[in-house]
PDB file of C-alpha atoms and ligand atoms in Angstrom:
ATOM      1  CA  MET H 254       0.553   8.652   4.297  1.00  0.00           C
ATOM      2  CA  SER H 255       3.701   9.639   2.497  1.00  0.00           C
ATOM      3  CA  VAL H 256       4.784   9.263  -1.124  1.00  0.00           C
ATOM      4  CA  ARG H 257       4.204   5.681  -2.083  1.00  0.00           C
ATOM      5  CA  CYS H 258       4.201   3.327  -5.045  1.00  0.00           C
ATOM      6  CA  GLN H 259       1.039   2.350  -6.875  1.00  0.00           C
ATOM      7  CA  ARG H 260      -0.715  -0.897  -6.010  1.00  0.00           C
ATOM      8  CA  THR H 261      -3.040  -3.407  -7.609  1.00  0.00           C
ATOM      9  CA  ILE H 262      -4.496  -6.764  -6.569  1.00  0.00           C
ATOM     10  CA  ALA H 263      -2.563 -10.023  -6.879  1.00  0.00           C
ATOM     11  CA  GLN H 264      -5.346 -11.913  -8.662  1.00  0.00           C
ATOM     12  CA  PRO H 265      -8.954 -11.398  -9.795  1.00  0.00           C
ATOM     13  CA  CYS H 266     -11.737 -11.713  -7.251  1.00  0.00           C
ATOM     14  CA  GLU H 267     -15.499 -11.625  -7.356  1.00  0.00           C
ATOM     15  CA  VAL H 268     -18.407 -10.202  -5.366  1.00  0.00           C
ATOM     16  CA  THR H 269     -22.015 -11.196  -6.019  1.00  0.00           C
ATOM     17  CA  GLY H 270     -25.232  -9.756  -4.683  1.00  0.00           C
ATOM     18  CA  VAL H 271     -28.249  -7.608  -5.351  1.00  0.00           C
ATOM     19  CA  GLY H 272     -28.062  -4.039  -6.653  1.00  0.00           C
ATOM     20  CA  PHE H 273     -29.698  -1.586  -4.257  1.00  0.00           C
ATOM     21  CA  LEU H 274     -31.333   0.554  -6.929  1.00  0.00           C
ATOM     22  CA  THR H 275     -32.302  -1.968  -9.565  1.00  0.00           C
ATOM     23  CA  GLY H 276     -32.772  -5.098  -7.457  1.00  0.00           C
ATOM     24  CA  ALA H 277     -30.845  -7.025 -10.116  1.00  0.00           C
ATOM     25  CA  ASP H 278     -28.515  -9.936  -9.334  1.00  0.00           C
ATOM     26  CA  ILE H 279     -25.022  -8.616 -10.005  1.00  0.00           C
ATOM     27  CA  THR H 280     -21.629 -10.244 -10.351  1.00  0.00           C
ATOM     28  CA  LEU H 281     -18.707  -7.844  -9.979  1.00  0.00           C
ATOM     29  CA  ARG H 282     -15.101  -8.806 -10.724  1.00  0.00           C
ATOM     30  CA  PHE H 283     -12.048  -6.892  -9.565  1.00  0.00           C
ATOM     31  CA  ILE H 284      -9.203  -7.535 -12.035  1.00  0.00           C
ATOM     32  CA  PRO H 285      -5.546  -6.501 -11.600  1.00  0.00           C
ATOM     33  CA  ALA H 286      -4.390  -3.642 -13.859  1.00  0.00           C
ATOM     34  CA  GLU H 287      -1.069  -2.183 -14.912  1.00  0.00           C
ATOM     35  CA  GLU H 288       0.550   0.955 -13.520  1.00  0.00           C
ATOM     36  CA  ASN H 289      -1.196   4.273 -14.235  1.00  0.00           C
ATOM     37  CA  TYR H 290      -4.377   2.480 -15.352  1.00  0.00           C
ATOM     38  CA  GLY H 291      -6.388   3.875 -12.466  1.00  0.00           C
ATOM     39  CA  VAL H 292      -9.769   2.402 -11.559  1.00  0.00           C
ATOM     40  CA  ARG H 293     -12.214   1.769 -14.398  1.00  0.00           C
ATOM     41  CA  PHE H 294     -15.649   0.192 -14.420  1.00  0.00           C
ATOM     42  CA  GLN H 295     -16.811  -1.885 -17.361  1.00  0.00           C
ATOM     43  CA  ARG H 296     -20.356  -3.029 -18.120  1.00  0.00           C
ATOM     44  CA  VAL H 297     -19.838  -6.540 -19.518  1.00  0.00           C
ATOM     45  CA  ASP H 298     -23.603  -6.768 -20.148  1.00  0.00           C
ATOM     46  CA  LEU H 299     -23.210  -4.008 -22.748  1.00  0.00           C
ATOM     47  CA  PRO H 300     -20.858  -5.519 -25.337  1.00  0.00           C
ATOM     48  CA  GLY H 301     -18.631  -3.070 -27.147  1.00  0.00           C
ATOM     49  CA  THR H 302     -18.719  -0.415 -24.448  1.00  0.00           C
ATOM     50  CA  LEU H 303     -15.423   0.819 -23.076  1.00  0.00           C
ATOM     51  CA  PRO H 304     -14.301   0.764 -19.460  1.00  0.00           C
ATOM     52  CA  ILE H 305     -15.313   4.014 -17.736  1.00  0.00           C
ATOM     53  CA  PRO H 306     -12.533   5.733 -15.781  1.00  0.00           C
ATOM     54  CA  ALA H 307     -13.624   6.444 -12.205  1.00  0.00           C
ATOM     55  CA  ARG H 308     -12.574  10.053 -12.556  1.00  0.00           C
ATOM     56  CA  LEU H 309     -14.304  13.412 -12.153  1.00  0.00           C
ATOM     57  CA  ASP H 310     -14.609  13.932 -15.908  1.00  0.00           C
ATOM     58  CA  TYR H 311     -16.920  10.929 -16.191  1.00  0.00           C
ATOM     59  CA  VAL H 312     -19.195  11.741 -13.244  1.00  0.00           C
ATOM     60  CA  VAL H 313     -22.836  12.392 -14.154  1.00  0.00           C
ATOM     61  CA  PRO H 314     -25.292  14.250 -11.876  1.00  0.00           C
ATOM     62  CA  ARG H 315     -27.353  12.053  -9.562  1.00  0.00           C
ATOM     63  CA  GLN H 316     -29.237  12.394  -6.292  1.00  0.00           C
ATOM     64  CA  ARG H 317     -27.540  10.783  -3.285  1.00  0.00           C
ATOM     65  CA  ARG H 318     -25.039   8.645  -5.152  1.00  0.00           C
ATOM     66  CA  THR H 319     -22.020   8.768  -7.454  1.00  0.00           C
ATOM     67  CA  ALA H 320     -22.404   7.574 -11.032  1.00  0.00           C
ATOM     68  CA  ILE H 321     -20.031   7.570 -14.006  1.00  0.00           C
ATOM     69  CA  SER H 322     -20.859   7.354 -17.689  1.00  0.00           C
ATOM     70  CA  ARG H 323     -19.050   6.982 -21.004  1.00  0.00           C
ATOM     71  CA  GLY H 324     -20.566   6.387 -24.399  1.00  0.00           C
ATOM     72  CA  GLY H 325     -23.654   4.266 -23.908  1.00  0.00           C
ATOM     73  CA  ALA H 326     -22.605   2.809 -20.551  1.00  0.00           C
ATOM     74  CA  THR H 327     -23.354   4.124 -17.071  1.00  0.00           C
ATOM     75  CA  VAL H 328     -22.504   2.658 -13.686  1.00  0.00           C
ATOM     76  CA  GLU H 329     -24.542   3.888 -10.730  1.00  0.00           C
ATOM     77  CA  MET H 330     -23.596   4.051  -7.061  1.00  0.00           C
ATOM     78  CA  ILE H 331     -19.884   3.317  -7.360  1.00  0.00           C
ATOM     79  CA  GLU H 332     -18.927   5.033  -4.104  1.00  0.00           C
ATOM     80  CA  HIS H 333     -18.771   2.058  -1.737  1.00  0.00           C
ATOM     81  CA  ALA H 334     -16.671  -0.054  -4.135  1.00  0.00           C
ATOM     82  CA  MET H 335     -14.499   3.016  -4.721  1.00  0.00           C
ATOM     83  CA  ALA H 336     -14.113   3.492  -0.972  1.00  0.00           C
ATOM     84  CA  ALA H 337     -12.949  -0.119  -0.553  1.00  0.00           C
ATOM     85  CA  LEU H 338     -10.340   0.314  -3.304  1.00  0.00           C
ATOM     86  CA  ALA H 339      -9.185   3.739  -2.096  1.00  0.00           C
ATOM     87  CA  GLY H 340      -9.343   2.616   1.519  1.00  0.00           C
ATOM     88  CA  LEU H 341      -6.861  -0.147   0.728  1.00  0.00           C
ATOM     89  CA  GLN H 342      -4.819   2.118  -1.554  1.00  0.00           C
ATOM     90  CA  ILE H 343      -5.493  -0.072  -4.594  1.00  0.00           C
ATOM     91  CA  ASP H 344      -4.851   2.394  -7.404  1.00  0.00           C
ATOM     92  CA  ASN H 345      -5.066   0.242 -10.520  1.00  0.00           C
ATOM     93  CA  CYS H 346      -8.014  -2.069 -11.055  1.00  0.00           C
ATOM     94  CA  LEU H 347     -10.512  -2.974 -13.746  1.00  0.00           C
ATOM     95  CA  VAL H 348     -13.944  -3.489 -12.220  1.00  0.00           C
ATOM     96  CA  GLN H 349     -16.218  -5.532 -14.465  1.00  0.00           C
ATOM     97  CA  LEU H 350     -19.900  -5.926 -13.685  1.00  0.00           C
ATOM     98  CA  ASN H 351     -22.907  -7.368 -15.480  1.00  0.00           C
ATOM     99  CA  GLY H 352     -25.404  -4.690 -14.538  1.00  0.00           C
ATOM    100  CA  ALA H 353     -25.937  -1.021 -13.818  1.00  0.00           C
ATOM    101  CA  GLU H 354     -24.539  -0.945 -10.254  1.00  0.00           C
ATOM    102  CA  PRO H 355     -22.270  -2.897  -7.915  1.00  0.00           C
ATOM    103  CA  PRO H 356     -23.843  -5.362  -5.468  1.00  0.00           C
ATOM    104  CA  GLY H 357     -25.109  -3.388  -2.487  1.00  0.00           C
ATOM    105  CA  GLY H 358     -24.088  -5.890   0.189  1.00  0.00           C
ATOM    106  CA  ASP H 359     -25.103  -4.544   3.580  1.00  0.00           C
ATOM    107  CA  GLY H 360     -24.733  -0.921   2.465  1.00  0.00           C
ATOM    108  CA  SER H 361     -21.140  -0.703   3.676  1.00  0.00           C
ATOM    109  CA  SER H 362     -17.814  -1.454   1.947  1.00  0.00           C
ATOM    110  CA  LEU H 363     -17.211  -4.727   3.796  1.00  0.00           C
ATOM    111  CA  HIS H 364     -18.210  -7.118   1.002  1.00  0.00           C
ATOM    112  CA  PHE H 365     -15.746  -5.461  -1.383  1.00  0.00           C
ATOM    113  CA  LEU H 366     -13.055  -5.141   1.263  1.00  0.00           C
ATOM    114  CA  ARG H 367     -13.138  -8.846   2.137  1.00  0.00           C
ATOM    115  CA  ALA H 368     -12.812  -9.910  -1.506  1.00  0.00           C
ATOM    116  CA  LEU H 369      -9.934  -7.500  -2.143  1.00  0.00           C
ATOM    117  CA  LEU H 370      -8.045  -8.531   0.983  1.00  0.00           C
ATOM    118  CA  GLU H 371      -8.471 -12.198   0.074  1.00  0.00           C
ATOM    119  CA  ALA H 372      -7.145 -11.523  -3.452  1.00  0.00           C
ATOM    120  CA  GLY H 373      -4.069  -9.869  -1.959  1.00  0.00           C
ATOM    121  CA  ILE H 374      -2.501  -6.504  -2.749  1.00  0.00           C
ATOM    122  CA  VAL H 375       0.795  -6.049  -4.599  1.00  0.00           C
ATOM    123  CA  ASP H 376       3.106  -3.066  -4.933  1.00  0.00           C
ATOM    124  CA  GLN H 377       3.973  -1.746  -8.381  1.00  0.00           C
ATOM    125  CA  SER H 378       6.957   0.389  -9.420  1.00  0.00           C
ATOM    126  CA  ALA H 379       5.446   3.736 -10.412  1.00  0.00           C
ATOM    127  CA  PRO H 380       4.913   6.374  -7.716  1.00  0.00           C
ATOM    128  CA  GLN H 381       1.325   7.317  -6.997  1.00  0.00           C
ATOM    129  CA  PRO H 382       0.696  10.964  -7.984  1.00  0.00           C
ATOM    130  CA  LEU H 383       0.015  13.331  -5.134  1.00  0.00           C
ATOM    131  CA  ILE H 384      -1.765  16.642  -4.738  1.00  0.00           C
ATOM    132  CA  VAL H 385      -0.628  18.755  -1.804  1.00  0.00           C
ATOM    133  CA  ILE H 386      -3.308  21.290  -0.947  1.00  0.00           C
ATOM    134  CA  GLN H 387      -1.594  24.680  -0.719  1.00  0.00           C
ATOM    135  CA  HIS H 388      -4.494  27.088  -0.367  1.00  0.00           C
ATOM    136  CA  ASP H 389      -7.932  26.760   1.128  1.00  0.00           C
ATOM    137  CA  ALA H 390     -10.730  25.862  -1.267  1.00  0.00           C
ATOM    138  CA  LYS H 391     -14.392  25.929  -0.356  1.00  0.00           C
ATOM    139  CA  VAL H 392     -17.667  24.795  -1.904  1.00  0.00           C
ATOM    140  CA  GLN H 393     -21.189  25.348  -0.596  1.00  0.00           C
ATOM    141  CA  GLY H 394     -24.545  23.726  -1.239  1.00  0.00           C
ATOM    142  CA  GLU H 395     -26.926  25.639  -3.454  1.00  0.00           C
ATOM    143  CA  ARG H 396     -30.049  24.949  -1.431  1.00  0.00           C
ATOM    144  CA  ASP H 397     -28.786  24.478   2.123  1.00  0.00           C
ATOM    145  CA  ASP H 398     -25.932  25.356   4.440  1.00  0.00           C
ATOM    146  CA  SER H 399     -23.808  22.339   3.545  1.00  0.00           C
ATOM    147  CA  GLU H 400     -20.181  23.015   2.734  1.00  0.00           C
ATOM    148  CA  ILE H 401     -16.718  21.514   2.405  1.00  0.00           C
ATOM    149  CA  VAL H 402     -13.409  23.252   2.943  1.00  0.00           C
ATOM    150  CA  ALA H 403     -10.153  21.723   1.728  1.00  0.00           C
ATOM    151  CA  ALA H 404      -7.240  23.203   3.633  1.00  0.00           C
ATOM    152  CA  LEU H 405      -3.480  23.003   3.925  1.00  0.00           C
ATOM    153  CA  ILE H 406      -2.294  20.567   6.565  1.00  0.00           C
ATOM    154  CA  SER H 407       1.097  20.635   8.254  1.00  0.00           C
ATOM    155  CA  ARG H 408       1.587  16.877   8.060  1.00  0.00           C
ATOM    156  CA  ARG H 409       1.924  14.600   5.055  1.00  0.00           C
ATOM    157  CA  LEU H 410      -1.467  12.919   5.153  1.00  0.00           C
ATOM    158  CA  MET H 411      -5.132  13.344   4.342  1.00  0.00           C
ATOM    159  CA  ALA H 412      -7.432  14.217   7.210  1.00  0.00           C
ATOM    160  CA  VAL H 413     -11.208  14.279   6.934  1.00  0.00           C
ATOM    161  CA  THR H 414     -13.540  15.926   9.415  1.00  0.00           C
ATOM    162  CA  TYR H 415     -17.244  15.374   8.916  1.00  0.00           C
ATOM    163  CA  GLU H 416     -19.961  17.124  10.862  1.00  0.00           C
ATOM    164  CA  LEU H 417     -23.397  15.602  10.470  1.00  0.00           C
ATOM    165  CA  ASP H 418     -26.275  17.700  11.735  1.00  0.00           C
ATOM    166  CA  TYR H 419     -29.823  17.222  10.506  1.00  0.00           C
ATOM    167  CA  GLY H 420     -31.281  19.393  13.265  1.00  0.00           C
ATOM    168  CA  ALA H 421     -32.743  18.729  16.684  1.00  0.00           C
ATOM    169  CA  ARG H 422     -35.890  17.069  15.306  1.00  0.00           C
ATOM    170  CA  SER H 423     -34.074  14.458  13.227  1.00  0.00           C
ATOM    171  CA  PRO H 424     -33.915  10.882  14.586  1.00  0.00           C
ATOM    172  CA  ILE H 425     -30.275  10.916  13.467  1.00  0.00           C
ATOM    173  CA  ARG H 426     -28.387  12.706  16.215  1.00  0.00           C
ATOM    174  CA  PRO H 427     -25.701  15.272  15.403  1.00  0.00           C
ATOM    175  CA  GLN H 428     -22.310  13.569  15.242  1.00  0.00           C
ATOM    176  CA  GLN H 429     -18.798  14.539  14.239  1.00  0.00           C
ATOM    177  CA  LEU H 430     -15.700  12.570  13.331  1.00  0.00           C
ATOM    178  CA  THR H 431     -12.134  13.444  12.355  1.00  0.00           C
ATOM    179  CA  ILE H 432      -9.884  10.789  10.851  1.00  0.00           C
ATOM    180  CA  GLU H 433      -6.327  10.749   9.582  1.00  0.00           C
ATOM    181  CA  PHE H 434      -6.537   8.452   6.619  1.00  0.00           C
ATOM    182  CA  SER H 435      -4.617   5.194   6.451  1.00  0.00           C
ATOM    183  CA  PRO H 436      -5.608   1.765   5.132  1.00  0.00           C
ATOM    184  CA  GLU H 437      -5.473   0.378   8.671  1.00  0.00           C
ATOM    185  CA  LEU H 438      -7.863   3.050   9.890  1.00  0.00           C
ATOM    186  CA  PHE H 439     -10.192   2.452   6.966  1.00  0.00           C
ATOM    187  CA  VAL H 440     -10.326  -1.306   7.572  1.00  0.00           C
ATOM    188  CA  THR H 441     -11.018  -1.051  11.285  1.00  0.00           C
ATOM    189  CA  ASN H 442     -13.021   2.161  11.643  1.00  0.00           C
ATOM    190  CA  LEU H 443     -14.862   2.982   8.433  1.00  0.00           C
ATOM    191  CA  ALA H 444     -15.395  -0.007   6.123  1.00  0.00           C
ATOM    192  CA  TYR H 445     -18.225  -1.485   8.207  1.00  0.00           C
ATOM    193  CA  ALA H 446     -20.346   1.682   8.331  1.00  0.00           C
ATOM    194  CA  ARG H 447     -23.598   1.254   6.401  1.00  0.00           C
ATOM    195  CA  THR H 448     -25.717   3.493   4.224  1.00  0.00           C
ATOM    196  CA  PHE H 449     -28.621   5.130   6.012  1.00  0.00           C
ATOM    197  CA  VAL H 450     -31.848   6.786   4.944  1.00  0.00           C
ATOM    198  CA  LEU H 451     -34.830   8.313   6.655  1.00  0.00           C
ATOM    199  CA  GLN H 452     -38.022   6.291   6.430  1.00  0.00           C
ATOM    200  CA  ALA H 453     -39.695   9.036   4.391  1.00  0.00           C
ATOM    201  CA  GLU H 454     -36.791   9.029   1.924  1.00  0.00           C
ATOM    202  CA  ALA H 455     -36.920   5.243   1.643  1.00  0.00           C
ATOM    203  CA  ASP H 456     -40.673   5.408   0.926  1.00  0.00           C
ATOM    204  CA  ALA H 457     -40.138   8.091  -1.723  1.00  0.00           C
ATOM    205  CA  LEU H 458     -37.399   6.030  -3.402  1.00  0.00           C
ATOM    206  CA  ARG H 459     -39.630   2.956  -3.454  1.00  0.00           C
ATOM    207  CA  GLN H 460     -42.390   4.978  -5.087  1.00  0.00           C
ATOM    208  CA  GLN H 461     -39.920   5.861  -7.822  1.00  0.00           C
ATOM    209  CA  GLY H 462     -39.250   2.147  -8.281  1.00  0.00           C
ATOM    210  CA  TYR H 463     -35.882   2.128  -6.530  1.00  0.00           C
ATOM    211  CA  GLY H 464     -34.833  -0.267  -3.803  1.00  0.00           C
ATOM    212  CA  THR H 465     -38.026  -2.273  -3.955  1.00  0.00           C
ATOM    213  CA  LYS H 466     -36.217  -5.444  -2.837  1.00  0.00           C
ATOM    214  CA  LEU H 467     -34.581  -3.773   0.140  1.00  0.00           C
ATOM    215  CA  THR H 468     -35.704  -4.284   3.704  1.00  0.00           C
ATOM    216  CA  GLU H 469     -34.617  -2.616   6.920  1.00  0.00           C
ATOM    217  CA  LYS H 470     -32.142  -5.494   7.355  1.00  0.00           C
ATOM    218  CA  ASP H 471     -30.222  -4.436   4.239  1.00  0.00           C
ATOM    219  CA  LEU H 472     -29.302  -0.915   5.290  1.00  0.00           C
ATOM    220  CA  LEU H 473     -30.116   1.520   8.078  1.00  0.00           C
ATOM    221  CA  ILE H 474     -33.586   3.054   7.885  1.00  0.00           C
ATOM    222  CA  PHE H 475     -34.352   5.703  10.493  1.00  0.00           C
ATOM    223  CA  GLY H 476     -37.928   6.243  11.669  1.00  0.00           C
ATOM    224  CA  PRO H 477     -39.051   8.968  14.068  1.00  0.00           C
ATOM    225  CA  HIS H 478     -37.667   7.051  17.057  1.00  0.00           C
ATOM    226  CA  GLY H 479     -34.399   5.811  15.627  1.00  0.00           C
ATOM    227  CA  VAL H 480     -33.167   2.920  13.504  1.00  0.00           C
ATOM    228  CA  ILE H 481     -35.875   0.447  12.473  1.00  0.00           C
ATOM    229  CA  GLY H 482     -35.448  -3.335  12.716  1.00  0.00           C
ATOM    230  CA  ASN H 483     -31.700  -3.166  12.908  1.00  0.00           C
ATOM    231  CA  THR H 484     -28.871  -2.431  15.326  1.00  0.00           C
ATOM    232  CA  LEU H 485     -26.172   0.201  14.908  1.00  0.00           C
ATOM    233  CA  ARG H 486     -22.608  -1.113  14.659  1.00  0.00           C
ATOM    234  CA  ALA H 487     -21.359   2.054  16.374  1.00  0.00           C
ATOM    235  CA  VAL H 488     -23.244   4.933  17.948  1.00  0.00           C
ATOM    236  CA  ASP H 489     -21.782   7.187  15.281  1.00  0.00           C
ATOM    237  CA  GLU H 490     -22.135   4.745  12.378  1.00  0.00           C
ATOM    238  CA  CYS H 491     -23.855   7.398  10.249  1.00  0.00           C
ATOM    239  CA  VAL H 492     -20.983   9.871  10.350  1.00  0.00           C
ATOM    240  CA  ARG H 493     -18.532   7.030   9.770  1.00  0.00           C
ATOM    241  CA  HIS H 494     -20.475   6.184   6.622  1.00  0.00           C
ATOM    242  CA  LYS H 495     -20.333   9.806   5.496  1.00  0.00           C
ATOM    243  CA  VAL H 496     -16.535   9.719   5.856  1.00  0.00           C
ATOM    244  CA  LEU H 497     -16.484   6.406   3.933  1.00  0.00           C
ATOM    245  CA  ASP H 498     -18.435   8.125   1.142  1.00  0.00           C
ATOM    246  CA  CYS H 499     -15.885  10.973   1.168  1.00  0.00           C
ATOM    247  CA  ILE H 500     -12.987   8.510   0.813  1.00  0.00           C
ATOM    248  CA  GLY H 501     -14.723   6.901  -2.181  1.00  0.00           C
ATOM    249  CA  ASP H 502     -15.597  10.220  -3.808  1.00  0.00           C
ATOM    250  CA  PHE H 503     -12.224  11.895  -3.214  1.00  0.00           C
ATOM    251  CA  ALA H 504     -10.624   8.934  -5.037  1.00  0.00           C
ATOM    252  CA  LEU H 505     -12.188  10.361  -8.222  1.00  0.00           C
ATOM    253  CA  LEU H 506      -9.156  12.682  -8.216  1.00  0.00           C
ATOM    254  CA  GLY H 507      -7.066   9.648  -9.185  1.00  0.00           C
ATOM    255  CA  CYS H 508      -4.230  10.491  -6.832  1.00  0.00           C
ATOM    256  CA  ASP H 509      -3.309  10.865  -3.190  1.00  0.00           C
ATOM    257  CA  VAL H 510      -4.106  14.139  -1.466  1.00  0.00           C
ATOM    258  CA  HIS H 511      -2.339  15.725   1.470  1.00  0.00           C
ATOM    259  CA  GLY H 512      -4.697  18.181   3.096  1.00  0.00           C
ATOM    260  CA  HIS H 513      -7.578  18.510   5.527  1.00  0.00           C
ATOM    261  CA  PHE H 514     -11.128  18.205   4.217  1.00  0.00           C
ATOM    262  CA  ARG H 515     -13.711  19.651   6.584  1.00  0.00           C
ATOM    263  CA  ALA H 516     -17.232  18.749   5.548  1.00  0.00           C
ATOM    264  CA  TYR H 517     -20.491  19.993   7.012  1.00  0.00           C
ATOM    265  CA  ARG H 518     -23.618  18.073   5.968  1.00  0.00           C
ATOM    266  CA  SER H 519     -22.163  17.463   2.520  1.00  0.00           C
ATOM    267  CA  GLY H 520     -23.267  14.809   0.046  1.00  0.00           C
ATOM    268  CA  HIS H 521     -21.865  13.356  -3.153  1.00  0.00           C
ATOM    269  CA  ALA H 522     -22.455  16.406  -5.362  1.00  0.00           C
ATOM    270  CA  LEU H 523     -20.507  18.639  -2.994  1.00  0.00           C
ATOM    271  CA  ASN H 524     -17.786  15.983  -2.648  1.00  0.00           C
ATOM    272  CA  HIS H 525     -17.365  16.084  -6.435  1.00  0.00           C
ATOM    273  CA  ALA H 526     -17.375  19.895  -6.415  1.00  0.00           C
ATOM    274  CA  ILE H 527     -14.552  20.187  -3.884  1.00  0.00           C
ATOM    275  CA  CYS H 528     -12.533  17.639  -5.857  1.00  0.00           C
ATOM    276  CA  ARG H 529     -12.958  19.770  -8.979  1.00  0.00           C
ATOM    277  CA  GLN H 530     -11.702  22.817  -7.055  1.00  0.00           C
ATOM    278  CA  VAL H 531      -8.756  20.894  -5.655  1.00  0.00           C
ATOM    279  CA  ALA H 532      -7.894  19.526  -9.107  1.00  0.00           C
ATOM    280  CA  ALA H 533      -8.138  23.000 -10.671  1.00  0.00           C
ATOM    281  CA  ALA H 534      -5.943  24.553  -7.982  1.00  0.00           C
ATOM    282  CA  ALA H 535      -3.388  21.795  -8.416  1.00  0.00           C
ATOM    283  CA  SER H 536      -3.297  21.939 -12.200  1.00  0.00           C
ATOM    284  CA  GLY H 537      -0.071  23.942 -12.162  1.00  0.00           C
ATOM    285  CA  GLN H 538       1.428  21.864  -9.397  1.00  0.00           C
ATOM    286  CA  THR H 539       4.035  19.183 -10.012  1.00  0.00           C
ATOM    287  CA  ILE H 540       2.060  16.340  -8.611  1.00  0.00           C
ATOM    288  CA  THR H 541       4.028  13.239  -9.466  1.00  0.00           C
ATOM    289  CA  VAL H 542       6.600  12.939  -6.756  1.00  0.00           C
ATOM    290  CA  THR H 543       9.880  11.368  -7.688  1.00  0.00           C
ATOM    291  CA  SER H 544      11.074   9.402  -4.694  1.00  0.00           C
ATOM    292  CA  ARG H 545       9.681   6.014  -3.774  1.00  0.00           C
ATOM    293  CA  ALA H 546       9.424   6.225  -0.038  1.00  0.00           C
ATOM    294  CA  ALA H 547       7.179   3.938   1.950  1.00  0.00           C
TER     295      ALA H 547
HETATM  296 ZN1   ZN P 616     -22.719   5.817   0.935  1.00  0.00          ZN
END
């Protein structure tokens, strides 16, 4: 991943399905956008509300998901749509939806990815801004030993290492993955990885009224003896999904990053926190690179 020009989609495309949290039928439209527009989500069911930039400044605190809010409009659980856009290096896009969250699909990014690839991707003229991580930054969880380090890397790319470890008694086995980001890698190795929850967590969410339409066919639910009523797409599908989540969350920086993120048991809140550190450290950096290399 070197300096590159910004990209958008060639034509609008649509994804329909059920929202994981609300159970509502949702239609989502990806619409091409001009250079430097970034990614913005717009609630078309709330007339008069403005598109919400998918940037750190608009993130609102949530458990186990990424949500953005502006004025009277909030969009929940944007991370898998964001991962599909970032994974394909689509920088400028208006995302319109008629409900509070994107369609959940199968809990991965595949349903978004397919629509975007079918729409086609086009290069624009402006260079995509870039942050080069110069000094290590680190954030840690407040209530556990989770952490993320963002470190200098000697090559011009973004690497992500994720170490998932819920302990010896968890039905989800410890697993680790390091990737060097590229759209090709995202399409073949990450996009298919689905959301997962423990059975106890799924029960607790249902009691709160969330995910009441979901079954074990719609995402990965882990009971004491492993995944229930479903088959893993890869033995390490869970850690692949965690890296997918990182790709979606790191895109809230609104630019490319060259550096190595090393995450241990992190979730969305910590992903946002490391992005804030990286953005703060880079605030004095000249981040828009001039040349238009590939
Ligand atoms: Zn996720």
